[in-house]
Coordinates of C-alpha atoms and ligand atoms in Angstrom, one line a residue:
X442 CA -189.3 78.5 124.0
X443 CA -190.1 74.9 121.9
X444 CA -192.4 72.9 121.8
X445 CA -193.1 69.1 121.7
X446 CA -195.6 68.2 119.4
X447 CA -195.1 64.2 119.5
X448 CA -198.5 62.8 120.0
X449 CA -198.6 60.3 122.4
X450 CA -201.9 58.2 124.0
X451 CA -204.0 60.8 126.5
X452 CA -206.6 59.6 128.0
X453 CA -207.0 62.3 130.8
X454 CA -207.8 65.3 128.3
X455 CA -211.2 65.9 126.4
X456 CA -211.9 63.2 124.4
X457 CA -209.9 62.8 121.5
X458 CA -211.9 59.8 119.6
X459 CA -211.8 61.7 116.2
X460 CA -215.8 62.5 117.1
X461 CA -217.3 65.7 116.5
X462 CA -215.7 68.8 118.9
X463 CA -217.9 71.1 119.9
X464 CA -215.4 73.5 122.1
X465 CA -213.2 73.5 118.7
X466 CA -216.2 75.0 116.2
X467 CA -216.6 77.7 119.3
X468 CA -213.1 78.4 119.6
X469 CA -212.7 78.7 115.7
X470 CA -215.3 81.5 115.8
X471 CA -212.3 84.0 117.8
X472 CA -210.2 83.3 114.8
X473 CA -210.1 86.7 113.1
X474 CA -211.1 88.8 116.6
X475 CA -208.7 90.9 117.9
X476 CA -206.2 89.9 121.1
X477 CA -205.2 93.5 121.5
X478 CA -206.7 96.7 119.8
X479 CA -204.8 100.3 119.3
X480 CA -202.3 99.7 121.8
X481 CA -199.2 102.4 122.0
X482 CA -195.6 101.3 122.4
X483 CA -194.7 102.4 126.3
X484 CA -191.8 104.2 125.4
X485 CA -190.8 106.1 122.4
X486 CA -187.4 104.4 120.3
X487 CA -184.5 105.1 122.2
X488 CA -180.9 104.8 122.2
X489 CA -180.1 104.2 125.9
X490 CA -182.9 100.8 125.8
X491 CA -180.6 100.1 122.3
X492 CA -177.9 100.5 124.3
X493 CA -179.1 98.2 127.4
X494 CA -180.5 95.4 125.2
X495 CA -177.5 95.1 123.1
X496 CA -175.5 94.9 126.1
X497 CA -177.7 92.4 127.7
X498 CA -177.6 90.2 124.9
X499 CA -174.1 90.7 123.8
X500 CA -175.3 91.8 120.2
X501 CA -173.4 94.5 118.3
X502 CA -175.3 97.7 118.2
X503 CA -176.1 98.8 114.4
X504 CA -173.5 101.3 113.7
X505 CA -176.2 104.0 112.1
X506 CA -178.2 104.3 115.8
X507 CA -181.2 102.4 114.3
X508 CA -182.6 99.6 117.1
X509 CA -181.9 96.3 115.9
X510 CA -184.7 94.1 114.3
X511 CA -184.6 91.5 116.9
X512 CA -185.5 94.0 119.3
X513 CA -189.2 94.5 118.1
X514 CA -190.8 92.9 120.9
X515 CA -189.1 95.4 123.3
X516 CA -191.0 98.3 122.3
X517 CA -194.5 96.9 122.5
X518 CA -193.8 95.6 126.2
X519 CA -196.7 97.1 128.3
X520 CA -193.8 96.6 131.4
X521 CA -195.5 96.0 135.0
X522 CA -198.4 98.5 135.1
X523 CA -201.0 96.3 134.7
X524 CA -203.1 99.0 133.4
X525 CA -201.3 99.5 130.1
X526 CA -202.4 95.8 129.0
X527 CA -204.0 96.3 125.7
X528 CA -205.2 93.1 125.9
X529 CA -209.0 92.6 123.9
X530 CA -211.8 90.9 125.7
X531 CA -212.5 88.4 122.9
X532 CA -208.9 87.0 123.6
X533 CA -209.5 86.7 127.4
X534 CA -213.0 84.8 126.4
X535 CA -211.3 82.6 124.3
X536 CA -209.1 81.8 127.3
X537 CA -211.5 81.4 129.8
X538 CA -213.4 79.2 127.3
X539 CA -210.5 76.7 127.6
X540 CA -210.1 77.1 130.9
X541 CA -213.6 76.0 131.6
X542 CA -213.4 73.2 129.3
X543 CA -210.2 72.1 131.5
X544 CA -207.6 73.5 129.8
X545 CA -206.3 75.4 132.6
X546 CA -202.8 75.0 131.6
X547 CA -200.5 77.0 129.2
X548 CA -197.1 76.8 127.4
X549 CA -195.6 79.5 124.7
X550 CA -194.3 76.8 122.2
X551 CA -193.2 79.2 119.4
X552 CA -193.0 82.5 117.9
X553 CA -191.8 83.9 114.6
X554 CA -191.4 87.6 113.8
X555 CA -191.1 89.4 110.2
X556 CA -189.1 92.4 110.0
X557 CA -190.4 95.4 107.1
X558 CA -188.0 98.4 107.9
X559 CA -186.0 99.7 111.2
X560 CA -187.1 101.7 114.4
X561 CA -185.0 104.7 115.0
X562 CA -184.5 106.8 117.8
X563 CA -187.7 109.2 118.4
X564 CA -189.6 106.7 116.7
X565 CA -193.1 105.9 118.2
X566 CA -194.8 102.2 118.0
X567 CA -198.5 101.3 118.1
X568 CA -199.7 97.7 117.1
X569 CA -202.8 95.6 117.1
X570 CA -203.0 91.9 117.6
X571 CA -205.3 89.7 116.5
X572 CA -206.8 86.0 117.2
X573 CA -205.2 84.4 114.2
X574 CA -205.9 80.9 114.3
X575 CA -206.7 77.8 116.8
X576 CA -206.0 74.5 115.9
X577 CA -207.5 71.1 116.3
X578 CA -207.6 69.7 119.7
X579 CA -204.1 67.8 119.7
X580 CA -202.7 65.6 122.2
X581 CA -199.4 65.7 123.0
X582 CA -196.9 64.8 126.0
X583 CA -197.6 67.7 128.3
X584 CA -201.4 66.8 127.6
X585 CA -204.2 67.3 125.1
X586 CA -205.1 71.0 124.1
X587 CA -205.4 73.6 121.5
X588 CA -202.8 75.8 119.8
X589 CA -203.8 79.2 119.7
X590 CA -201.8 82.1 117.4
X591 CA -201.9 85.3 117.8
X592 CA -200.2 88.0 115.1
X593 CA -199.3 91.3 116.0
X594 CA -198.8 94.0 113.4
X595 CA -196.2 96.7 114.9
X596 CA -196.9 99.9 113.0
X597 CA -195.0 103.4 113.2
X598 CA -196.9 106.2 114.8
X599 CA -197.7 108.9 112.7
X600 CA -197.4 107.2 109.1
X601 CA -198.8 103.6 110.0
X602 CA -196.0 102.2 108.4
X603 CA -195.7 98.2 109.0
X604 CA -192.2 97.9 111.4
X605 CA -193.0 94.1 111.5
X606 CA -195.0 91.4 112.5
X607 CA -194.8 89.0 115.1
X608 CA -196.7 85.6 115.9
X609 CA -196.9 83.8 118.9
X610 CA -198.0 80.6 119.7
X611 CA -199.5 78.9 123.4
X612 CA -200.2 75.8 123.5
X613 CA -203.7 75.8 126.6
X614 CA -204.0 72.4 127.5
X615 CA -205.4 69.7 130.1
X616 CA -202.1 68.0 131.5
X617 CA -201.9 64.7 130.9
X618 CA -202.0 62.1 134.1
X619 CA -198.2 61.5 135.6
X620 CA -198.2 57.9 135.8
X621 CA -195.5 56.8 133.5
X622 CA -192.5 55.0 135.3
X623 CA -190.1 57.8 136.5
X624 CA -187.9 58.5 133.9
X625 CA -183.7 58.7 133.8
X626 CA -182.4 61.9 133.4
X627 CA -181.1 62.8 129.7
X628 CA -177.5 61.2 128.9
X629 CA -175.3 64.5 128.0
X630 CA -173.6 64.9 124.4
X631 CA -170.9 63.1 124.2
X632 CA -168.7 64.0 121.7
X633 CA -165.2 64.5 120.1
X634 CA -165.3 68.4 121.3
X635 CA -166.1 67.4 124.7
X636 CA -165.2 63.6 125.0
X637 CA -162.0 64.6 127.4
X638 CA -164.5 66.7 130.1
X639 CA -166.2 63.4 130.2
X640 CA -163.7 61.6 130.3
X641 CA -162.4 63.9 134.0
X642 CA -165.7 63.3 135.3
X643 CA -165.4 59.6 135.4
X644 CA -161.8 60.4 137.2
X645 CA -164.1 62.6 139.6
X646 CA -162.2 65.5 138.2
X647 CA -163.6 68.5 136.5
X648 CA -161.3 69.9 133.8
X649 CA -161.6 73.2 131.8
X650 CA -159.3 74.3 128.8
X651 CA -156.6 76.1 128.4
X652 CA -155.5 78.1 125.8
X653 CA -152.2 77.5 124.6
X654 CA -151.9 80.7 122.7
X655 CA -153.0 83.2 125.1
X656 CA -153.7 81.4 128.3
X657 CA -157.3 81.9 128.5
X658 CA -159.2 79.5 130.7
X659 CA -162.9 78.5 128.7
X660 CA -165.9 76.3 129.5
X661 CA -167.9 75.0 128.0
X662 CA -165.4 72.9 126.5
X663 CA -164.9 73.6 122.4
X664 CA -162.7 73.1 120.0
X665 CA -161.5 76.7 119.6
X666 CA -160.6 79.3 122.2
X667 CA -163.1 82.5 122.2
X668 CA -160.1 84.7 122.9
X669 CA -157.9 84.4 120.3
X670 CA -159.0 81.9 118.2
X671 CA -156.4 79.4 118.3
X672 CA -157.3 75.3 118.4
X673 CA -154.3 74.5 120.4
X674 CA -155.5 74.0 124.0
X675 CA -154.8 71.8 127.6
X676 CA -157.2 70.1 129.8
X677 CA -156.2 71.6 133.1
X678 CA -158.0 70.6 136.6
X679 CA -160.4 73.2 138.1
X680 CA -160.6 73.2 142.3
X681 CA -163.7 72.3 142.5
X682 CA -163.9 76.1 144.7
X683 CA -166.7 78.5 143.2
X684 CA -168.9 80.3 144.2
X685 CA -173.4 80.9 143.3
X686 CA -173.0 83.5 140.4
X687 CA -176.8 83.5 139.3
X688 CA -179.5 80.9 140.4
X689 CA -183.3 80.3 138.6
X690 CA -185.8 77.5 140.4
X691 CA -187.6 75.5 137.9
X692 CA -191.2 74.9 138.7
X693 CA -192.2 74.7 135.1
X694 CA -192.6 72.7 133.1
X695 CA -192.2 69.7 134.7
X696 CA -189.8 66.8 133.4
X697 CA -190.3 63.3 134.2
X698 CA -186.7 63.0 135.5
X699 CA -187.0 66.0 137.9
X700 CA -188.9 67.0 141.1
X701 CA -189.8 70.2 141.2
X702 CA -189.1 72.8 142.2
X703 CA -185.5 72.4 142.0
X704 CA -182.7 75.4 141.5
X705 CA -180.4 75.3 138.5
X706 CA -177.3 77.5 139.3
X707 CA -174.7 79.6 137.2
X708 CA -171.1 78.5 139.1
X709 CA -168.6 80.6 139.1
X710 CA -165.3 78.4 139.7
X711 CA -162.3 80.1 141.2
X712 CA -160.7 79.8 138.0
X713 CA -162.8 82.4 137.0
X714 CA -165.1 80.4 134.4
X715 CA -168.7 78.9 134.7
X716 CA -171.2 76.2 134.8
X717 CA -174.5 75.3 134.9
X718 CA -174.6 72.6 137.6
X719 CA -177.3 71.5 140.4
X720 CA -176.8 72.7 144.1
X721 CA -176.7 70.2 146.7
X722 CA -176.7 70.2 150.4
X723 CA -179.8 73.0 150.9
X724 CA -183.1 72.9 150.0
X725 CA -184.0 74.6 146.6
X726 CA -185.2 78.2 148.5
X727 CA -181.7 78.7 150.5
X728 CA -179.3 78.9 147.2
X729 CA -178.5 82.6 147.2
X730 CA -175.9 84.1 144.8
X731 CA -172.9 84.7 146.0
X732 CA -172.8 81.3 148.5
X733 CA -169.7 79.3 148.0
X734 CA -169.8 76.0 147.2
X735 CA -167.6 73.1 146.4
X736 CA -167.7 70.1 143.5
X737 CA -168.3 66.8 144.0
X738 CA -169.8 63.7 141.8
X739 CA -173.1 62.8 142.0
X740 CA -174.0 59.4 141.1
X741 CA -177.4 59.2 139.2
X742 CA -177.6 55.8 137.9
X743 CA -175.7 53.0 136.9
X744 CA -174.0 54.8 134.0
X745 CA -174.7 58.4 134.9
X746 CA -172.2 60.8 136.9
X747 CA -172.4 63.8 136.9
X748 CA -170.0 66.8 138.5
X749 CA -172.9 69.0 141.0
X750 CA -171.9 71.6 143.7
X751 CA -172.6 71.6 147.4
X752 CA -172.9 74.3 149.6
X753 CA -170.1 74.5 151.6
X754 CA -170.7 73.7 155.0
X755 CA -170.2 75.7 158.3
X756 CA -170.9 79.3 155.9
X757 CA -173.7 81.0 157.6
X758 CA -175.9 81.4 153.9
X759 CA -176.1 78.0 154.4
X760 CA -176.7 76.9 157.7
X761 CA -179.6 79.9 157.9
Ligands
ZN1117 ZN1 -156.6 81.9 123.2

């Protein structure tokens, strides 16, 4: 999650003259109130969630069984029942209030946690969170809004004691008017790591390394291999073969260069490593994973190519 906080004109939100604001002194007044009140942890500390979330996120699981710190969110997930939400009603007023005043849209921007002591299997969570401040009315270049944080305090059942705290910030805003003169999509990184990959895209040819020591094929490219650890590598040239290894469509948030909804894929080349590329060839709701595909250069502007993958024609996924 970031956030941009560059203030830039608006004149599409509430007014922002530096006059008086009404809907910030009535905001202000939730500061202190509570977003969510005596709310239990869904599941009791476990090890095989431990074990799940350290897999997931390729962290090493704390030899002594405890959960890891970074997992504190986890246990105060209220999951999809609905029904669990310990959310307070002062926190869904002080929504609605920006909603009315035409705020209707939302971003996370931030969040910062605090860690006291760890969870250990059998442990039980309960937390409260509370309204903890709103800022200003800002403007900035999704549109003009308020910040609103919340802090929750994660207690252990039983002896109360504080696990850790976390804070987490929206951003509820009016978005600003899209009239700006489209924008050119962001210019990659270039750099002495990666200069060569460049360098085979404006051959139209997509190169990976290759580990000298141990053979191992990586991407993205970097200046060691992952494997082994050796700096001695060979640019070799991929197929351009691969196949849809995991897919998201971005609706949100928008970004001047892009139309969306548009689906950024996880390509799996034949070579066995991965990218991040654009689809081309099918519309945005026919990528599935699994559908094989094939490289080729797209032309964006006059000094931007980049390497995209089309799916392959004549395959059935496709043509459906
Ligand atoms: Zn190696």
């Amino acid at each position: 999650m970031s956030g941009d906080r560059r203030e830039t004109p608006d004149r599409t939100g509430p007014p922002d003259d530096g006059g008086p604001d009404a809907l910030f002194e009535k905001l202000k007044a939730y500061e202190g109130q509570p977003a969510a009140q005596a709310a239990r942890g869904r599941d009791p500390v476990n090890t095989p969630m431990i074990r799940h979330w350290c897999e997931a996120m390729g962290h090493p699981a704390p030899p002594d069984g405890s959960a890891p710190a970074t997992m504190l969110q986890v246990w105060t997930m209220p999951g999809l029942d609905r029904g669990r939400s310990a959310r307070a009603s002062a926190y869904d007023e002080l929504l609605g209030a920006l909603d009315e005043a035409g705020c209707t849209s939302v971003v996370a921007t931030d969040s910062e946690q605090e860690y006291a002591r760890p969870l250990r299997p059998g442990d039980e969570v309960g937390y409260d969170a509370v309204i903890e401040s709103v800022s200003p009315r800002k403007t900035t270049k999704l549109g003009t809004g308020y910040f609103v944080t919340t802090r929750m305090d994660i207690r252990r059942a039983g002896d109360g004691a504080l696990v850790g705290t976390h804070r987490f910030r929206i951003l509820k805003y009016r978005p600003a008017a899209r009239s700006a003169p489209r924008a050119r999509r962001p210019r990659p990184v270039v750099n002495r790591d990666n200069a060569g990959f460049w360098e085979g895209v404006s051959q139209h040819r997509l190169l990976v390394q290759r580990c000298d020591a141990c053979a191992a094929l990586r991407f993205p490219w970097l200046p060691g291999c992952n494997a082994c650890g050796s700096d001695s590598w060979t640019a070799v040239e991929a197929s351009g073969r691969g196949t849809v290894y995991s897919y998201v469509v971005m609706h949100h948030p928008p970004f001047p260069a892009f139309d969306v909804p548009y689906a950024v894929a996880l390509v799996e080349l034949a070579e066995g490593v991965r990218m991040i590329s654009n689809i081309t060839g099918v519309p945005h709701d026919r990528v599935r994973v699994g559908m094989p595909v094939e490289l080729e250069f797209l032309r964006v502007d006059d000094e931007l190519e980049l390497p995209v993958f089309r799916a392959r024609t004549g395959d059935e996924e496709a043509a459906r």
